């Protein structure tokens, strides 16, 4: 997807280990978001950022933390991964309605 | 009760059919209403958005919003096999641009 890159694309990790997912944008958009997608739930907001070092919790933030030290990077950390965090994670960037763009997703499996 | 409810489907229709996708919502703070299309193993892409009651057309797609009933619809005319995807409704609170999604409807259009 133009202007937004997620890494890694796939990851398998063990229960109890910390995991960090990275979202990188080249659009200089102010707003960045992390969503997770699970069957039967659509996408649910985990955390969001409205500027460098400005972040807040979303609907399903328990067990997750985020950091944004630069405009272009938004990191999502699973402090101690659990099987319930097996999901597809999407990063999104926004500078207005038309500018709401999603990344290609990170498929995380916790075993 | 979820803030956004979407008919889960799945829907299977013949090529050329008219498709109707629907969502209801309960949060009056939602001011922008969107439809996203998501192909398998891809991120959601914005199809249409609107912020007022009434209809909005874009080619074969028509988005309809009824704020009094808290009900939105997406109509696809002359459906094509390339329309086969998951369709997600989403509602936005204007502050911070947070999205609340429906569960998604899987649509298959048969040639």
PDB file of N, CA and C in Angstrom, chain B residues 9-110:
ATOM      1  N   UNK B   9     -24.056 -12.142   6.528  1.00  0.00           N
ATOM      2  CA  UNK B   9     -24.019 -12.954   5.321  1.00  0.00           C
ATOM      3  C   UNK B   9     -23.617 -14.381   5.665  1.00  0.00           C
ATOM      4  N   UNK B  10     -22.876 -15.079   4.813  1.00  0.00           N
ATOM      5  CA  UNK B  10     -22.345 -14.587   3.542  1.00  0.00           C
ATOM      6  C   UNK B  10     -23.426 -14.460   2.474  1.00  0.00           C
ATOM      7  N   UNK B  11     -23.115 -13.684   1.446  1.00  0.00           N
ATOM      8  CA  UNK B  11     -24.003 -13.484   0.326  1.00  0.00           C
ATOM      9  C   UNK B  11     -23.397 -14.102  -0.925  1.00  0.00           C
ATOM     10  N   UNK B  12     -24.220 -14.802  -1.680  1.00  0.00           N
ATOM     11  CA  UNK B  12     -23.767 -15.373  -2.943  1.00  0.00           C
ATOM     12  C   UNK B  12     -24.797 -14.995  -4.001  1.00  0.00           C
ATOM     13  N   UNK B  13     -24.365 -14.279  -5.036  1.00  0.00           N
ATOM     14  CA  UNK B  13     -25.300 -13.772  -6.039  1.00  0.00           C
ATOM     15  C   UNK B  13     -24.745 -14.047  -7.428  1.00  0.00           C
ATOM     16  N   UNK B  14     -25.619 -14.095  -8.445  1.00  0.00           N
ATOM     17  CA  UNK B  14     -25.141 -14.254  -9.824  1.00  0.00           C
ATOM     18  C   UNK B  14     -24.660 -12.914 -10.373  1.00  0.00           C
ATOM     19  N   UNK B  15     -23.771 -12.982 -11.314  1.00  0.00           N
ATOM     20  CA  UNK B  15     -23.281 -11.787 -11.987  1.00  0.00           C
ATOM     21  C   UNK B  15     -24.448 -10.974 -12.539  1.00  0.00           C
ATOM     22  N   UNK B  16     -24.382  -9.650 -12.337  1.00  0.00           N
ATOM     23  CA  UNK B  16     -25.439  -8.780 -12.821  1.00  0.00           C
ATOM     24  C   UNK B  16     -26.500  -8.461 -11.791  1.00  0.00           C
ATOM     25  N   UNK B  17     -26.490  -9.146 -10.659  1.00  0.00           N
ATOM     26  CA  UNK B  17     -27.499  -8.914  -9.625  1.00  0.00           C
ATOM     27  C   UNK B  17     -27.253  -7.602  -8.899  1.00  0.00           C
ATOM     28  N   UNK B  18     -28.304  -7.114  -8.254  1.00  0.00           N
ATOM     29  CA  UNK B  18     -28.169  -5.965  -7.359  1.00  0.00           C
ATOM     30  C   UNK B  18     -27.930  -6.500  -5.951  1.00  0.00           C
ATOM     31  N   UNK B  19     -26.906  -5.964  -5.294  1.00  0.00           N
ATOM     32  CA  UNK B  19     -26.546  -6.415  -3.959  1.00  0.00           C
ATOM     33  C   UNK B  19     -26.875  -5.314  -2.959  1.00  0.00           C
ATOM     34  N   UNK B  20     -27.429  -5.691  -1.827  1.00  0.00           N
ATOM     35  CA  UNK B  20     -27.737  -4.753  -0.758  1.00  0.00           C
ATOM     36  C   UNK B  20     -27.026  -5.188   0.517  1.00  0.00           C
ATOM     37  N   UNK B  21     -26.224  -4.298   1.062  1.00  0.00           N
ATOM     38  CA  UNK B  21     -25.497  -4.559   2.303  1.00  0.00           C
ATOM     39  C   UNK B  21     -25.949  -3.532   3.334  1.00  0.00           C
ATOM     40  N   UNK B  22     -26.125  -3.977   4.584  1.00  0.00           N
ATOM     41  CA  UNK B  22     -26.761  -3.107   5.570  1.00  0.00           C
ATOM     42  C   UNK B  22     -26.048  -3.115   6.918  1.00  0.00           C
ATOM     43  N   UNK B  23     -26.126  -1.972   7.608  1.00  0.00           N
ATOM     44  CA  UNK B  23     -25.603  -1.857   8.962  1.00  0.00           C
ATOM     45  C   UNK B  23     -26.528  -0.966   9.779  1.00  0.00           C
ATOM     46  N   UNK B  24     -26.601  -1.255  11.062  1.00  0.00           N
ATOM     47  CA  UNK B  24     -27.279  -0.375  12.004  1.00  0.00           C
ATOM     48  C   UNK B  24     -26.275   0.049  13.063  1.00  0.00           C
ATOM     49  N   UNK B  25     -26.549   1.192  13.696  1.00  0.00           N
ATOM     50  CA  UNK B  25     -25.635   1.671  14.719  1.00  0.00           C
ATOM     51  C   UNK B  25     -26.432   2.291  15.857  1.00  0.00           C
ATOM     52  N   UNK B  26     -25.778   2.421  17.011  1.00  0.00           N
ATOM     53  CA  UNK B  26     -26.497   2.926  18.174  1.00  0.00           C
ATOM     54  C   UNK B  26     -25.906   4.223  18.724  1.00  0.00           C
ATOM     55  N   UNK B  27     -24.689   4.579  18.321  1.00  0.00           N
ATOM     56  CA  UNK B  27     -23.999   5.735  18.877  1.00  0.00           C
ATOM     57  C   UNK B  27     -24.286   6.996  18.060  1.00  0.00           C
ATOM     58  N   UNK B  28     -24.993   7.936  18.651  1.00  0.00           N
ATOM     59  CA  UNK B  28     -25.352   9.164  17.942  1.00  0.00           C
ATOM     60  C   UNK B  28     -24.151  10.070  17.673  1.00  0.00           C
ATOM     61  N   UNK B  29     -23.002   9.778  18.315  1.00  0.00           N
ATOM     62  CA  UNK B  29     -21.798  10.588  18.083  1.00  0.00           C
ATOM     63  C   UNK B  29     -21.184  10.321  16.713  1.00  0.00           C
ATOM     64  N   UNK B  30     -21.541   9.210  16.101  1.00  0.00           N
ATOM     65  CA  UNK B  30     -21.001   8.916  14.768  1.00  0.00           C
ATOM     66  C   UNK B  30     -21.503   9.964  13.778  1.00  0.00           C
ATOM     67  N   UNK B  31     -20.572  10.544  13.034  1.00  0.00           N
ATOM     68  CA  UNK B  31     -20.964  11.583  12.089  1.00  0.00           C
ATOM     69  C   UNK B  31     -20.568  11.271  10.658  1.00  0.00           C
ATOM     70  N   UNK B  32     -19.653  10.316  10.483  1.00  0.00           N
ATOM     71  CA  UNK B  32     -19.226   9.958   9.141  1.00  0.00           C
ATOM     72  C   UNK B  32     -19.421   8.466   8.962  1.00  0.00           C
ATOM     73  N   UNK B  33     -19.863   8.094   7.776  1.00  0.00           N
ATOM     74  CA  UNK B  33     -20.251   6.709   7.527  1.00  0.00           C
ATOM     75  C   UNK B  33     -19.523   6.234   6.279  1.00  0.00           C
ATOM     76  N   UNK B  34     -18.865   5.095   6.416  1.00  0.00           N
ATOM     77  CA  UNK B  34     -18.000   4.620   5.345  1.00  0.00           C
ATOM     78  C   UNK B  34     -18.268   3.178   4.997  1.00  0.00           C
ATOM     79  N   UNK B  35     -17.911   2.845   3.785  1.00  0.00           N
ATOM     80  CA  UNK B  35     -17.895   1.460   3.346  1.00  0.00           C
ATOM     81  C   UNK B  35     -16.496   1.126   2.835  1.00  0.00           C
ATOM     82  N   UNK B  36     -15.963   0.027   3.351  1.00  0.00           N
ATOM     83  CA  UNK B  36     -14.666  -0.462   2.931  1.00  0.00           C
ATOM     84  C   UNK B  36     -14.839  -1.810   2.236  1.00  0.00           C
ATOM     85  N   UNK B  37     -13.978  -2.061   1.283  1.00  0.00           N
ATOM     86  CA  UNK B  37     -13.904  -3.354   0.609  1.00  0.00           C
ATOM     87  C   UNK B  37     -12.563  -3.967   0.962  1.00  0.00           C
ATOM     88  N   UNK B  38     -12.584  -5.262   1.263  1.00  0.00           N
ATOM     89  CA  UNK B  38     -11.352  -5.951   1.635  1.00  0.00           C
ATOM     90  C   UNK B  38     -11.242  -7.257   0.867  1.00  0.00           C
ATOM     91  N   UNK B  39     -10.216  -7.351   0.054  1.00  0.00           N
ATOM     92  CA  UNK B  39      -9.927  -8.606  -0.633  1.00  0.00           C
ATOM     93  C   UNK B  39      -9.116  -9.487   0.306  1.00  0.00           C
ATOM     94  N   UNK B  40      -9.134 -10.785   0.010  1.00  0.00           N
ATOM     95  CA  UNK B  40      -8.485 -11.759   0.878  1.00  0.00           C
ATOM     96  C   UNK B  40      -7.010 -11.407   1.098  1.00  0.00           C
ATOM     97  N   UNK B  41      -6.602 -11.403   2.343  1.00  0.00           N
ATOM     98  CA  UNK B  41      -5.216 -11.166   2.756  1.00  0.00           C
ATOM     99  C   UNK B  41      -4.705  -9.771   2.367  1.00  0.00           C
ATOM    100  N   UNK B  42      -5.635  -8.826   2.257  1.00  0.00           N
ATOM    101  CA  UNK B  42      -5.273  -7.434   1.975  1.00  0.00           C
ATOM    102  C   UNK B  42      -5.874  -6.537   3.049  1.00  0.00           C
ATOM    103  N   UNK B  43      -5.399  -5.296   3.094  1.00  0.00           N
ATOM    104  CA  UNK B  43      -5.992  -4.318   3.996  1.00  0.00           C
ATOM    105  C   UNK B  43      -7.285  -3.765   3.411  1.00  0.00           C
ATOM    106  N   UNK B  44      -8.174  -3.241   4.269  1.00  0.00           N
ATOM    107  CA  UNK B  44      -9.409  -2.619   3.757  1.00  0.00           C
ATOM    108  C   UNK B  44      -9.091  -1.397   2.905  1.00  0.00           C
ATOM    109  N   UNK B  45      -9.894  -1.178   1.871  1.00  0.00           N
ATOM    110  CA  UNK B  45      -9.755   0.015   1.048  1.00  0.00           C
ATOM    111  C   UNK B  45     -11.087   0.766   1.042  1.00  0.00           C
ATOM    112  N   UNK B  46     -11.010   2.070   1.143  1.00  0.00           N
ATOM    113  CA  UNK B  46     -12.207   2.885   1.232  1.00  0.00           C
ATOM    114  C   UNK B  46     -12.946   2.912  -0.104  1.00  0.00           C
ATOM    115  N   UNK B  47     -14.233   2.563  -0.051  1.00  0.00           N
ATOM    116  CA  UNK B  47     -15.096   2.628  -1.228  1.00  0.00           C
ATOM    117  C   UNK B  47     -15.814   3.976  -1.307  1.00  0.00           C
ATOM    118  N   UNK B  48     -16.511   4.297  -0.234  1.00  0.00           N
ATOM    119  CA  UNK B  48     -17.321   5.510  -0.218  1.00  0.00           C
ATOM    120  C   UNK B  48     -17.457   5.996   1.212  1.00  0.00           C
ATOM    121  N   UNK B  49     -17.676   7.297   1.349  1.00  0.00           N
ATOM    122  CA  UNK B  49     -18.041   7.823   2.656  1.00  0.00           C
ATOM    123  C   UNK B  49     -19.088   8.911   2.474  1.00  0.00           C
ATOM    124  N   UNK B  50     -19.870   9.121   3.512  1.00  0.00           N
ATOM    125  CA  UNK B  50     -20.853  10.183   3.500  1.00  0.00           C
ATOM    126  C   UNK B  50     -21.079  10.654   4.920  1.00  0.00           C
ATOM    127  N   UNK B  51     -21.615  11.851   5.067  1.00  0.00           N
ATOM    128  CA  UNK B  51     -21.832  12.386   6.399  1.00  0.00           C
ATOM    129  C   UNK B  51     -23.248  12.904   6.592  1.00  0.00           C
ATOM    130  N   UNK B  52     -24.091  12.765   5.612  1.00  0.00           N
ATOM    131  CA  UNK B  52     -25.447  13.265   5.757  1.00  0.00           C
ATOM    132  C   UNK B  52     -26.444  12.200   5.348  1.00  0.00           C
ATOM    133  N   UNK B  53     -27.649  12.327   5.826  1.00  0.00           N
ATOM    134  CA  UNK B  53     -28.702  11.410   5.407  1.00  0.00           C
ATOM    135  C   UNK B  53     -28.982  11.600   3.922  1.00  0.00           C
ATOM    136  N   UNK B  54     -29.328  10.501   3.256  1.00  0.00           N
ATOM    137  CA  UNK B  54     -29.597  10.558   1.827  1.00  0.00           C
ATOM    138  C   UNK B  54     -28.724   9.572   1.080  1.00  0.00           C
ATOM    139  N   UNK B  55     -28.686   9.753  -0.224  1.00  0.00           N
ATOM    140  CA  UNK B  55     -27.949   8.842  -1.099  1.00  0.00           C
ATOM    141  C   UNK B  55     -26.731   9.520  -1.694  1.00  0.00           C
ATOM    142  N   UNK B  56     -25.696   8.706  -1.921  1.00  0.00           N
ATOM    143  CA  UNK B  56     -24.495   9.166  -2.619  1.00  0.00           C
ATOM    144  C   UNK B  56     -24.099   8.094  -3.614  1.00  0.00           C
ATOM    145  N   UNK B  57     -23.942   8.492  -4.866  1.00  0.00           N
ATOM    146  CA  UNK B  57     -23.617   7.532  -5.921  1.00  0.00           C
ATOM    147  C   UNK B  57     -22.185   7.677  -6.384  1.00  0.00           C
ATOM    148  N   UNK B  58     -21.601   6.533  -6.739  1.00  0.00           N
ATOM    149  CA  UNK B  58     -20.277   6.533  -7.364  1.00  0.00           C
ATOM    150  C   UNK B  58     -20.225   5.331  -8.284  1.00  0.00           C
ATOM    151  N   UNK B  59     -20.515   5.568  -9.552  1.00  0.00           N
ATOM    152  CA  UNK B  59     -20.538   4.475 -10.515  1.00  0.00           C
ATOM    153  C   UNK B  59     -21.621   3.469 -10.188  1.00  0.00           C
ATOM    154  N   UNK B  60     -21.243   2.224  -9.999  1.00  0.00           N
ATOM    155  CA  UNK B  60     -22.221   1.175  -9.699  1.00  0.00           C
ATOM    156  C   UNK B  60     -22.588   1.112  -8.214  1.00  0.00           C
ATOM    157  N   UNK B  61     -21.962   1.944  -7.406  1.00  0.00           N
ATOM    158  CA  UNK B  61     -22.159   1.893  -5.960  1.00  0.00           C
ATOM    159  C   UNK B  61     -23.011   3.076  -5.484  1.00  0.00           C
ATOM    160  N   UNK B  62     -23.944   2.770  -4.580  1.00  0.00           N
ATOM    161  CA  UNK B  62     -24.757   3.809  -3.942  1.00  0.00           C
ATOM    162  C   UNK B  62     -24.738   3.588  -2.436  1.00  0.00           C
ATOM    163  N   UNK B  63     -24.339   4.617  -1.705  1.00  0.00           N
ATOM    164  CA  UNK B  63     -24.375   4.572  -0.253  1.00  0.00           C
ATOM    165  C   UNK B  63     -25.591   5.353   0.222  1.00  0.00           C
ATOM    166  N   UNK B  64     -26.287   4.778   1.167  1.00  0.00           N
ATOM    167  CA  UNK B  64     -27.518   5.393   1.683  1.00  0.00           C
ATOM    168  C   UNK B  64     -27.405   5.478   3.200  1.00  0.00           C
ATOM    169  N   UNK B  65     -27.760   6.637   3.750  1.00  0.00           N
ATOM    170  CA  UNK B  65     -27.718   6.841   5.192  1.00  0.00           C
ATOM    171  C   UNK B  65     -29.064   7.370   5.658  1.00  0.00           C
ATOM    172  N   UNK B  66     -29.593   6.790   6.718  1.00  0.00           N
ATOM    173  CA  UNK B  66     -30.800   7.275   7.372  1.00  0.00           C
ATOM    174  C   UNK B  66     -30.444   7.500   8.841  1.00  0.00           C
ATOM    175  N   UNK B  67     -30.111   8.742   9.183  1.00  0.00           N
ATOM    176  CA  UNK B  67     -29.667   9.021  10.551  1.00  0.00           C
ATOM    177  C   UNK B  67     -30.801   8.876  11.560  1.00  0.00           C
ATOM    178  N   UNK B  68     -32.017   9.130  11.138  1.00  0.00           N
ATOM    179  CA  UNK B  68     -33.133   9.033  12.081  1.00  0.00           C
ATOM    180  C   UNK B  68     -33.343   7.587  12.525  1.00  0.00           C
ATOM    181  N   UNK B  69     -33.088   6.658  11.613  1.00  0.00           N
ATOM    182  CA  UNK B  69     -33.228   5.233  11.943  1.00  0.00           C
ATOM    183  C   UNK B  69     -31.906   4.595  12.321  1.00  0.00           C
ATOM    184  N   UNK B  70     -30.805   5.348  12.210  1.00  0.00           N
ATOM    185  CA  UNK B  70     -29.464   4.839  12.484  1.00  0.00           C
ATOM    186  C   UNK B  70     -29.207   3.600  11.625  1.00  0.00           C
ATOM    187  N   UNK B  71     -29.327   3.786  10.329  1.00  0.00           N
ATOM    188  CA  UNK B  71     -29.278   2.669   9.389  1.00  0.00           C
ATOM    189  C   UNK B  71     -28.530   3.138   8.146  1.00  0.00           C
ATOM    190  N   UNK B  72     -27.554   2.330   7.691  1.00  0.00           N
ATOM    191  CA  UNK B  72     -26.859   2.659   6.455  1.00  0.00           C
ATOM    192  C   UNK B  72     -26.851   1.443   5.542  1.00  0.00           C
ATOM    193  N   UNK B  73     -26.790   1.713   4.248  1.00  0.00           N
ATOM    194  CA  UNK B  73     -26.803   0.647   3.257  1.00  0.00           C
ATOM    195  C   UNK B  73     -25.807   0.952   2.150  1.00  0.00           C
ATOM    196  N   UNK B  74     -25.347  -0.099   1.510  1.00  0.00           N
ATOM    197  CA  UNK B  74     -24.550   0.011   0.289  1.00  0.00           C
ATOM    198  C   UNK B  74     -25.215  -0.866  -0.756  1.00  0.00           C
ATOM    199  N   UNK B  75     -25.492  -0.271  -1.927  1.00  0.00           N
ATOM    200  CA  UNK B  75     -26.067  -1.016  -3.035  1.00  0.00           C
ATOM    201  C   UNK B  75     -25.021  -1.118  -4.144  1.00  0.00           C
ATOM    202  N   UNK B  76     -24.909  -2.317  -4.682  1.00  0.00           N
ATOM    203  CA  UNK B  76     -24.020  -2.543  -5.821  1.00  0.00           C
ATOM    204  C   UNK B  76     -24.882  -2.990  -6.992  1.00  0.00           C
ATOM    205  N   UNK B  77     -24.866  -2.200  -8.045  1.00  0.00           N
ATOM    206  CA  UNK B  77     -25.631  -2.547  -9.253  1.00  0.00           C
ATOM    207  C   UNK B  77     -24.752  -3.329 -10.218  1.00  0.00           C
ATOM    208  N   UNK B  78     -25.402  -4.163 -11.030  1.00  0.00           N
ATOM    209  CA  UNK B  78     -24.667  -4.919 -12.052  1.00  0.00           C
ATOM    210  C   UNK B  78     -23.406  -5.547 -11.461  1.00  0.00           C
ATOM    211  N   UNK B  79     -23.583  -6.332 -10.431  1.00  0.00           N
ATOM    212  CA  UNK B  79     -22.431  -6.888  -9.714  1.00  0.00           C
ATOM    213  C   UNK B  79     -21.563  -7.742 -10.637  1.00  0.00           C
ATOM    214  N   UNK B  80     -20.261  -7.705 -10.370  1.00  0.00           N
ATOM    215  CA  UNK B  80     -19.267  -8.399 -11.170  1.00  0.00           C
ATOM    216  C   UNK B  80     -18.484  -9.371 -10.292  1.00  0.00           C
ATOM    217  N   UNK B  81     -17.922 -10.419 -10.890  1.00  0.00           N
ATOM    218  CA  UNK B  81     -17.084 -11.342 -10.089  1.00  0.00           C
ATOM    219  C   UNK B  81     -15.966 -10.618  -9.349  1.00  0.00           C
ATOM    220  N   UNK B  82     -15.467  -9.514  -9.912  1.00  0.00           N
ATOM    221  CA  UNK B  82     -14.397  -8.759  -9.254  1.00  0.00           C
ATOM    222  C   UNK B  82     -14.885  -8.024  -8.004  1.00  0.00           C
ATOM    223  N   UNK B  83     -16.214  -7.976  -7.793  1.00  0.00           N
ATOM    224  CA  UNK B  83     -16.765  -7.386  -6.568  1.00  0.00           C
ATOM    225  C   UNK B  83     -16.716  -8.370  -5.401  1.00  0.00           C
ATOM    226  N   UNK B  84     -16.363  -9.603  -5.676  1.00  0.00           N
ATOM    227  CA  UNK B  84     -16.287 -10.617  -4.617  1.00  0.00           C
ATOM    228  C   UNK B  84     -15.223 -10.216  -3.605  1.00  0.00           C
ATOM    229  N   UNK B  85     -15.657  -9.997  -2.371  1.00  0.00           N
ATOM    230  CA  UNK B  85     -14.767  -9.489  -1.329  1.00  0.00           C
ATOM    231  C   UNK B  85     -15.565  -9.441  -0.027  1.00  0.00           C
ATOM    232  N   UNK B  86     -14.905  -9.012   1.035  1.00  0.00           N
ATOM    233  CA  UNK B  86     -15.596  -8.703   2.286  1.00  0.00           C
ATOM    234  C   UNK B  86     -15.870  -7.207   2.320  1.00  0.00           C
ATOM    235  N   UNK B  87     -17.101  -6.851   2.659  1.00  0.00           N
ATOM    236  CA  UNK B  87     -17.495  -5.447   2.732  1.00  0.00           C
ATOM    237  C   UNK B  87     -17.728  -5.088   4.208  1.00  0.00           C
ATOM    238  N   UNK B  88     -17.119  -4.010   4.606  1.00  0.00           N
ATOM    239  CA  UNK B  88     -17.183  -3.572   6.003  1.00  0.00           C
ATOM    240  C   UNK B  88     -17.780  -2.173   6.067  1.00  0.00           C
ATOM    241  N   UNK B  89     -18.804  -2.014   6.905  1.00  0.00           N
ATOM    242  CA  UNK B  89     -19.251  -0.655   7.191  1.00  0.00           C
ATOM    243  C   UNK B  89     -18.422  -0.126   8.359  1.00  0.00           C
ATOM    244  N   UNK B  90     -18.267   1.173   8.404  1.00  0.00           N
ATOM    245  CA  UNK B  90     -17.491   1.787   9.478  1.00  0.00           C
ATOM    246  C   UNK B  90     -18.080   3.153   9.791  1.00  0.00           C
ATOM    247  N   UNK B  91     -18.042   3.495  11.059  1.00  0.00           N
ATOM    248  CA  UNK B  91     -18.568   4.763  11.521  1.00  0.00           C
ATOM    249  C   UNK B  91     -17.447   5.525  12.211  1.00  0.00           C
ATOM    250  N   UNK B  92     -17.407   6.831  11.996  1.00  0.00           N
ATOM    251  CA  UNK B  92     -16.325   7.628  12.549  1.00  0.00           C
ATOM    252  C   UNK B  92     -16.845   8.713  13.481  1.00  0.00           C
ATOM    253  N   UNK B  93     -16.200   8.800  14.635  1.00  0.00           N
ATOM    254  CA  UNK B  93     -16.360   9.980  15.476  1.00  0.00           C
ATOM    255  C   UNK B  93     -15.364  11.014  14.965  1.00  0.00           C
ATOM    256  N   UNK B  94     -15.779  12.249  14.781  1.00  0.00           N
ATOM    257  CA  UNK B  94     -14.887  13.222  14.143  1.00  0.00           C
ATOM    258  C   UNK B  94     -13.607  13.505  14.919  1.00  0.00           C
ATOM    259  N   UNK B  95     -13.671  13.480  16.250  1.00  0.00           N
ATOM    260  CA  UNK B  95     -12.466  13.761  17.016  1.00  0.00           C
ATOM    261  C   UNK B  95     -11.531  12.565  16.952  1.00  0.00           C
ATOM    262  N   UNK B  96     -10.336  12.756  16.503  1.00  0.00           N
ATOM    263  CA  UNK B  96      -9.271  11.757  16.372  1.00  0.00           C
ATOM    264  C   UNK B  96      -9.511  10.743  15.250  1.00  0.00           C
ATOM    265  N   UNK B  97     -10.660  10.791  14.604  1.00  0.00           N
ATOM    266  CA  UNK B  97     -10.891   9.926  13.449  1.00  0.00           C
ATOM    267  C   UNK B  97     -10.971   8.441  13.752  1.00  0.00           C
ATOM    268  N   UNK B  98     -11.385   8.094  14.950  1.00  0.00           N
ATOM    269  CA  UNK B  98     -11.474   6.675  15.300  1.00  0.00           C
ATOM    270  C   UNK B  98     -12.646   6.028  14.566  1.00  0.00           C
ATOM    271  N   UNK B  99     -12.413   4.824  14.064  1.00  0.00           N
ATOM    272  CA  UNK B  99     -13.438   4.080  13.342  1.00  0.00           C
ATOM    273  C   UNK B  99     -13.969   2.931  14.182  1.00  0.00           C
ATOM    274  N   UNK B 100     -15.286   2.712  14.100  1.00  0.00           N
ATOM    275  CA  UNK B 100     -15.925   1.535  14.656  1.00  0.00           C
ATOM    276  C   UNK B 100     -16.525   0.764  13.495  1.00  0.00           C
ATOM    277  N   UNK B 101     -16.115  -0.500  13.373  1.00  0.00           N
ATOM    278  CA  UNK B 101     -16.497  -1.308  12.217  1.00  0.00           C
ATOM    279  C   UNK B 101     -17.639  -2.261  12.539  1.00  0.00           C
ATOM    280  N   UNK B 102     -18.404  -2.604  11.495  1.00  0.00           N
ATOM    281  CA  UNK B 102     -19.281  -3.753  11.560  1.00  0.00           C
ATOM    282  C   UNK B 102     -18.459  -5.027  11.383  1.00  0.00           C
ATOM    283  N   UNK B 103     -19.143  -6.158  11.499  1.00  0.00           N
ATOM    284  CA  UNK B 103     -18.447  -7.444  11.473  1.00  0.00           C
ATOM    285  C   UNK B 103     -17.961  -7.833  10.086  1.00  0.00           C
ATOM    286  N   UNK B 104     -18.535  -7.223   9.056  1.00  0.00           N
ATOM    287  CA  UNK B 104     -18.152  -7.561   7.696  1.00  0.00           C
ATOM    288  C   UNK B 104     -19.105  -8.556   7.063  1.00  0.00           C
ATOM    289  N   UNK B 105     -19.340  -8.409   5.762  1.00  0.00           N
ATOM    290  CA  UNK B 105     -20.156  -9.332   4.981  1.00  0.00           C
ATOM    291  C   UNK B 105     -19.336  -9.854   3.826  1.00  0.00           C
ATOM    292  N   UNK B 106     -19.232 -11.181   3.738  1.00  0.00           N
ATOM    293  CA  UNK B 106     -18.508 -11.800   2.628  1.00  0.00           C
ATOM    294  C   UNK B 106     -19.453 -11.919   1.440  1.00  0.00           C
ATOM    295  N   UNK B 107     -19.070 -11.323   0.315  1.00  0.00           N
ATOM    296  CA  UNK B 107     -19.871 -11.348  -0.901  1.00  0.00           C
ATOM    297  C   UNK B 107     -19.147 -12.162  -1.965  1.00  0.00           C
ATOM    298  N   UNK B 108     -19.878 -13.069  -2.584  1.00  0.00           N
ATOM    299  CA  UNK B 108     -19.363 -13.816  -3.729  1.00  0.00           C
ATOM    300  C   UNK B 108     -20.298 -13.585  -4.898  1.00  0.00           C
ATOM    301  N   UNK B 109     -19.730 -13.161  -6.027  1.00  0.00           N
ATOM    302  CA  UNK B 109     -20.500 -12.959  -7.253  1.00  0.00           C
ATOM    303  C   UNK B 109     -20.072 -14.026  -8.246  1.00  0.00           C
ATOM    304  N   UNK B 110     -21.024 -14.871  -8.625  1.00  0.00           N
ATOM    305  CA  UNK B 110     -20.727 -15.978  -9.532  1.00  0.00           C
ATOM    306  C   UNK B 110     -20.891 -15.560 -10.984  1.00  0.00           C
TER     307      UNK B 110
END
